[in-house]
Amino acid sequence: MAVTAENALWCRDLYRFFRAGDEETLALRGVSLEISRGETVAIAGPSGSGKSTLLSCLAGLDEPAGGVVTVGGEQISHRTERRRARIRSRRLGILLQSGNLLAHLSLRDNIRLAQAAARRRAAQAPDELLEHVGLLHRARATASELSGGELARAGLAVALSNDPDVLLADEPTGELDGATEQIVLELLRARTVFGQGVLLVTHSPAVTRIADRVIRMHDGRIVA
Ligand code: ADP
Ligand code: MG
């Protein structure tokens, strides 16, 4: 496992503003949190409270106006785009509600591509990852050939391609039925025994139940 720092992820005093004409939205107003190795944390909160913005900043897909983010002991915020992309590819797994796979590539090639981007020897072969999520028999399928539940598990396999320190997921089970949601959650949980940190944005009680800790957001702040 590539985790070397005490915390899998931490951030301090994150601020993010959006301006549209005269209107200013304070999407994040001083957010600090940390996730230990092997810990699963859920983020809940009403729509518009800043959950997705927070995840984007933690993933280095967006830059906070203020504050610091480190992943596996390495600072990802306020770095060049290139550097952020490298850290993201090696240290983070990102799982969204949809769009986790490139449409024109097979499932196996999606994993190969993610591993090539990290530019180092992968800990697990593509077929091993596919086996882990129960999709080895679908290795040659593309996204449009997979069911909703298969897509969610495929997205997870891609997110885990580079044995990340942290898995960040934005409502990963939002469109799944209860039984499929349970399967995906069990797969997620299974990773934490390897020391991976997991941060999940969710509305689902099933997800908050499996979390070690639930963080609630309101108006760009953590409230509990
Ligand atoms: P959540 O994921 O909790 O629903 P978001 O992080 O998506 O909340 O949004 C937080 C606030 O920031 C909302 O008021 C939203 O309208 C605003 N916001 C998010 N992204 C943008 C953007 N790209 N441009 C302008 N406003 C945005
Ligand atoms: Mg959101």
Short mmCIF file of C-alpha atoms and ligand atoms in Angstrom, two decimals:
data_model
loop_
_atom_site.label_atom_id
_atom_site.label_comp_id
_atom_site.label_asym_id
_atom_site.label_seq_id
_atom_site.Cartn_x
_atom_site.Cartn_y
_atom_site.Cartn_z
CA MET A 1 0.00 0.00 0.00
CA ALA A 2 1.34 3.39 -0.99
CA VAL A 3 0.02 5.23 2.05
CA THR A 4 2.87 6.80 3.97
CA ALA A 5 1.30 9.72 5.82
CA GLU A 6 -0.70 9.37 8.98
CA ASN A 7 -3.80 10.76 7.32
CA ALA A 8 -4.99 9.55 3.96
CA LEU A 9 -6.33 13.04 3.27
CA TRP A 10 -6.65 16.34 5.03
CA CYS A 11 -7.69 19.88 4.19
CA ARG A 12 -7.60 23.14 6.11
CA ASP A 13 -9.69 26.29 5.71
CA LEU A 14 -10.92 25.72 2.18
CA TYR A 15 -12.67 28.65 0.52
CA ARG A 16 -14.28 28.68 -2.91
CA PHE A 17 -16.34 31.50 -4.44
CA PHE A 18 -18.30 31.60 -7.66
CA ARG A 19 -19.12 34.89 -9.32
CA ALA A 20 -21.85 35.35 -11.91
CA GLY A 21 -22.38 39.03 -12.75
CA ASP A 22 -23.06 40.83 -9.46
CA GLU A 23 -23.99 37.63 -7.72
CA GLU A 24 -21.41 35.89 -5.57
CA THR A 25 -21.88 32.38 -4.20
CA LEU A 26 -19.75 31.33 -1.27
CA ALA A 27 -19.67 27.61 -2.01
CA LEU A 28 -17.04 26.78 0.63
CA ARG A 29 -16.49 28.96 3.69
CA GLY A 30 -13.57 27.55 5.63
CA VAL A 31 -13.87 23.77 5.44
CA SER A 32 -11.38 21.61 7.34
CA LEU A 33 -11.44 17.84 7.64
CA GLU A 34 -9.25 14.78 7.75
CA ILE A 35 -9.65 11.16 6.85
CA SER A 36 -7.50 8.51 8.43
CA ARG A 37 -6.19 5.47 6.68
CA GLY A 38 -8.86 2.81 6.61
CA GLU A 39 -11.62 5.23 7.56
CA THR A 40 -14.92 5.68 5.70
CA VAL A 41 -16.48 9.13 6.02
CA ALA A 42 -19.83 10.20 4.58
CA ILE A 43 -20.72 13.80 3.71
CA ALA A 44 -24.39 14.66 3.87
CA GLY A 45 -26.21 17.98 3.46
CA PRO A 46 -28.89 19.72 1.42
CA SER A 47 -28.50 20.39 -2.27
CA GLY A 48 -26.31 23.44 -2.85
CA SER A 49 -24.47 23.13 0.47
CA GLY A 50 -21.09 22.71 -1.25
CA LYS A 51 -20.54 18.95 -1.19
CA SER A 52 -19.57 18.55 -4.86
CA THR A 53 -17.43 21.69 -4.78
CA LEU A 54 -15.59 20.29 -1.77
CA LEU A 55 -14.97 16.97 -3.52
CA SER A 56 -13.68 18.75 -6.65
CA CYS A 57 -11.25 20.77 -4.55
CA LEU A 58 -10.07 17.68 -2.68
CA ALA A 59 -9.57 15.87 -6.00
CA GLY A 60 -7.55 18.74 -7.45
CA LEU A 61 -10.11 19.10 -10.23
CA ASP A 62 -10.87 22.57 -8.91
CA GLU A 63 -8.60 25.01 -7.07
CA PRO A 64 -9.78 26.49 -3.78
CA ALA A 65 -9.39 30.29 -3.47
CA GLY A 66 -7.86 29.68 -0.06
CA GLY A 67 -6.74 26.74 2.03
CA VAL A 68 -4.65 23.61 1.60
CA VAL A 69 -5.35 20.01 0.57
CA THR A 70 -2.93 17.14 1.06
CA VAL A 71 -3.40 13.56 -0.10
CA GLY A 72 -1.23 10.79 1.30
CA GLY A 73 1.02 13.51 2.74
CA GLU A 74 1.46 15.27 -0.59
CA GLN A 75 0.02 18.73 -1.23
CA ILE A 76 -2.29 18.77 -4.22
CA SER A 77 -3.75 22.28 -3.95
CA HIS A 78 -1.94 25.28 -5.48
CA ARG A 79 0.19 23.18 -7.78
CA THR A 80 0.39 23.29 -11.55
CA GLU A 81 -2.35 21.51 -13.46
CA ARG A 82 0.17 18.93 -14.59
CA ARG A 83 1.36 18.20 -11.07
CA ARG A 84 -2.20 17.96 -9.78
CA ALA A 85 -3.07 15.50 -12.52
CA ARG A 86 -0.10 13.32 -11.60
CA ILE A 87 -0.94 13.28 -7.89
CA ARG A 88 -4.61 12.64 -8.71
CA SER A 89 -3.79 9.73 -10.92
CA ARG A 90 -1.48 8.08 -8.39
CA ARG A 91 -3.14 8.84 -5.11
CA LEU A 92 -6.86 9.32 -5.73
CA GLY A 93 -9.71 7.24 -7.00
CA ILE A 94 -12.70 9.25 -8.17
CA LEU A 95 -16.16 7.78 -8.54
CA LEU A 96 -19.09 9.80 -9.83
CA GLN A 97 -22.75 8.96 -10.38
CA SER A 98 -22.04 8.49 -14.10
CA GLY A 99 -19.38 9.17 -16.70
CA ASN A 100 -16.68 7.12 -15.01
CA LEU A 101 -15.78 5.25 -18.20
CA LEU A 102 -14.60 6.45 -21.58
CA ALA A 103 -17.37 5.35 -23.93
CA HIS A 104 -15.26 4.09 -26.84
CA LEU A 105 -12.98 1.86 -24.77
CA SER A 106 -13.65 -1.58 -23.34
CA LEU A 107 -13.79 -1.98 -19.61
CA ARG A 108 -10.34 -3.58 -19.57
CA ASP A 109 -8.87 -0.77 -21.70
CA ASN A 110 -10.39 1.85 -19.42
CA ILE A 111 -8.40 0.34 -16.56
CA ARG A 112 -5.26 0.04 -18.72
CA LEU A 113 -5.51 3.72 -19.65
CA ALA A 114 -5.94 4.81 -16.03
CA GLN A 115 -2.89 2.75 -15.08
CA ALA A 116 -0.80 4.11 -17.95
CA ALA A 117 -1.58 7.66 -16.79
CA ALA A 118 0.00 6.95 -13.39
CA ARG A 119 3.29 6.00 -15.11
CA ARG A 120 4.39 3.36 -12.68
CA ARG A 121 3.93 -0.33 -12.20
CA ALA A 122 0.33 -1.06 -11.19
CA ALA A 123 -0.27 -3.03 -8.01
CA GLN A 124 -3.09 -5.02 -9.58
CA ALA A 125 -3.56 -6.23 -13.14
CA PRO A 126 -6.74 -5.07 -14.94
CA ASP A 127 -8.26 -8.54 -14.82
CA GLU A 128 -7.61 -8.80 -11.11
CA LEU A 129 -9.51 -5.56 -10.55
CA LEU A 130 -12.34 -6.77 -12.76
CA GLU A 131 -12.48 -10.01 -10.83
CA HIS A 132 -12.65 -8.02 -7.58
CA VAL A 133 -15.85 -6.26 -8.72
CA GLY A 134 -17.27 -9.40 -10.35
CA LEU A 135 -16.95 -8.19 -13.95
CA LEU A 136 -14.17 -10.27 -15.43
CA HIS A 137 -16.65 -11.86 -17.83
CA ARG A 138 -17.54 -8.34 -19.09
CA ALA A 139 -13.93 -7.19 -19.69
CA ARG A 140 -14.51 -6.52 -23.39
CA ALA A 141 -17.79 -4.65 -22.98
CA THR A 142 -18.07 -0.88 -23.42
CA ALA A 143 -20.12 1.38 -21.14
CA SER A 144 -23.22 1.30 -23.33
CA GLU A 145 -23.31 -2.48 -23.06
CA LEU A 146 -23.41 -2.53 -19.25
CA SER A 147 -26.37 -2.34 -16.88
CA GLY A 148 -26.61 0.37 -14.20
CA GLY A 149 -25.24 -1.91 -11.50
CA GLU A 150 -22.45 -3.14 -13.75
CA LEU A 151 -21.54 0.45 -14.62
CA ALA A 152 -21.25 1.35 -10.95
CA ARG A 153 -18.96 -1.62 -10.29
CA ALA A 154 -16.96 -0.87 -13.47
CA GLY A 155 -16.50 2.74 -12.33
CA LEU A 156 -15.23 1.44 -9.02
CA ALA A 157 -12.72 -0.86 -10.75
CA VAL A 158 -11.39 2.13 -12.73
CA ALA A 159 -11.26 4.31 -9.61
CA LEU A 160 -9.21 1.61 -7.86
CA SER A 161 -6.84 1.11 -10.81
CA ASN A 162 -3.85 2.72 -9.14
CA ASP A 163 -4.39 1.53 -5.59
CA PRO A 164 -5.29 5.04 -4.39
CA ASP A 165 -4.69 6.42 -0.90
CA VAL A 166 -8.20 7.85 -0.97
CA LEU A 167 -11.38 7.09 -2.83
CA LEU A 168 -13.60 10.14 -3.37
CA ALA A 169 -17.16 9.36 -4.43
CA ASP A 170 -19.97 11.79 -5.28
CA GLU A 171 -23.30 10.03 -4.82
CA PRO A 172 -21.92 6.81 -6.30
CA THR A 173 -25.07 4.81 -5.58
CA GLY A 174 -27.55 7.59 -6.33
CA GLU A 175 -29.18 5.80 -9.24
CA LEU A 176 -28.97 2.22 -8.01
CA ASP A 177 -31.63 -0.01 -6.47
CA GLY A 178 -31.16 -1.07 -2.86
CA ALA A 179 -29.66 -4.50 -3.56
CA THR A 180 -27.13 -3.17 -6.08
CA GLU A 181 -26.28 -0.28 -3.77
CA GLN A 182 -25.47 -2.80 -1.06
CA ILE A 183 -23.10 -4.72 -3.37
CA VAL A 184 -21.23 -1.54 -4.33
CA LEU A 185 -21.00 -0.43 -0.69
CA GLU A 186 -19.60 -3.77 0.38
CA LEU A 187 -16.96 -3.52 -2.36
CA LEU A 188 -16.09 -0.03 -1.16
CA ARG A 189 -15.85 -1.12 2.45
CA ALA A 190 -13.64 -4.05 1.49
CA ARG A 191 -10.93 -1.60 0.39
CA THR A 192 -10.57 0.10 3.74
CA VAL A 193 -8.90 -2.99 5.23
CA PHE A 194 -5.98 -2.17 2.90
CA GLY A 195 -5.71 1.24 4.54
CA GLN A 196 -7.57 3.20 1.93
CA GLY A 197 -9.54 6.24 3.09
CA VAL A 198 -13.02 6.63 1.62
CA LEU A 199 -15.02 9.86 1.38
CA LEU A 200 -18.57 9.55 0.11
CA VAL A 201 -21.06 12.28 -0.69
CA THR A 202 -24.51 10.86 -0.25
CA HIS A 203 -28.24 11.25 0.40
CA SER A 204 -28.66 7.58 1.12
CA PRO A 205 -29.21 6.25 4.66
CA ALA A 206 -27.64 2.95 3.52
CA VAL A 207 -24.41 4.81 2.81
CA THR A 208 -24.33 6.81 6.05
CA ARG A 209 -24.91 3.53 7.92
CA ILE A 210 -21.69 1.97 6.63
CA ALA A 211 -19.63 5.11 7.38
CA ASP A 212 -17.40 5.35 10.44
CA ARG A 213 -18.29 9.02 10.65
CA VAL A 214 -20.83 11.38 9.06
CA ILE A 215 -20.00 15.01 8.30
CA ARG A 216 -22.90 17.39 7.66
CA MET A 217 -22.57 20.45 5.47
CA HIS A 218 -24.75 23.53 5.31
CA ASP A 219 -24.10 26.73 3.34
CA GLY A 220 -20.49 25.90 2.61
CA ARG A 221 -19.60 24.96 6.17
CA ILE A 222 -19.31 21.78 8.16
CA VAL A 223 -22.00 21.95 10.81
CA ALA A 224 -21.59 18.63 12.63
P1 ADP B 1 -23.99 20.28 -3.54
O1 ADP B 1 -23.09 19.29 -4.22
O2 ADP B 1 -23.98 20.18 -2.05
O3 ADP B 1 -25.40 20.21 -4.07
P2 ADP B 1 -22.44 22.27 -4.96
O4 ADP B 1 -21.06 22.13 -4.45
O5 ADP B 1 -22.74 21.69 -6.27
O6 ADP B 1 -23.47 21.76 -3.85
O7 ADP B 1 -22.79 23.83 -5.02
C1 ADP B 1 -22.57 24.73 -3.94
C2 ADP B 1 -22.97 26.12 -4.38
O8 ADP B 1 -22.08 26.61 -5.36
C3 ADP B 1 -24.36 26.19 -5.01
O9 ADP B 1 -24.96 27.41 -4.62
C4 ADP B 1 -24.06 26.17 -6.48
O10 ADP B 1 -25.08 26.82 -7.19
C5 ADP B 1 -22.74 26.91 -6.56
N1 ADP B 1 -21.92 26.46 -7.69
C6 ADP B 1 -21.35 25.24 -7.81
N2 ADP B 1 -20.61 25.17 -8.95
C7 ADP B 1 -20.73 26.37 -9.55
C8 ADP B 1 -20.20 26.94 -10.77
N3 ADP B 1 -19.40 26.24 -11.56
N4 ADP B 1 -20.54 28.22 -11.07
C9 ADP B 1 -21.34 28.94 -10.25
N5 ADP B 1 -21.86 28.48 -9.10
C10 ADP B 1 -21.57 27.21 -8.75
MG MG B 2 -23.56 17.74 -5.59
#
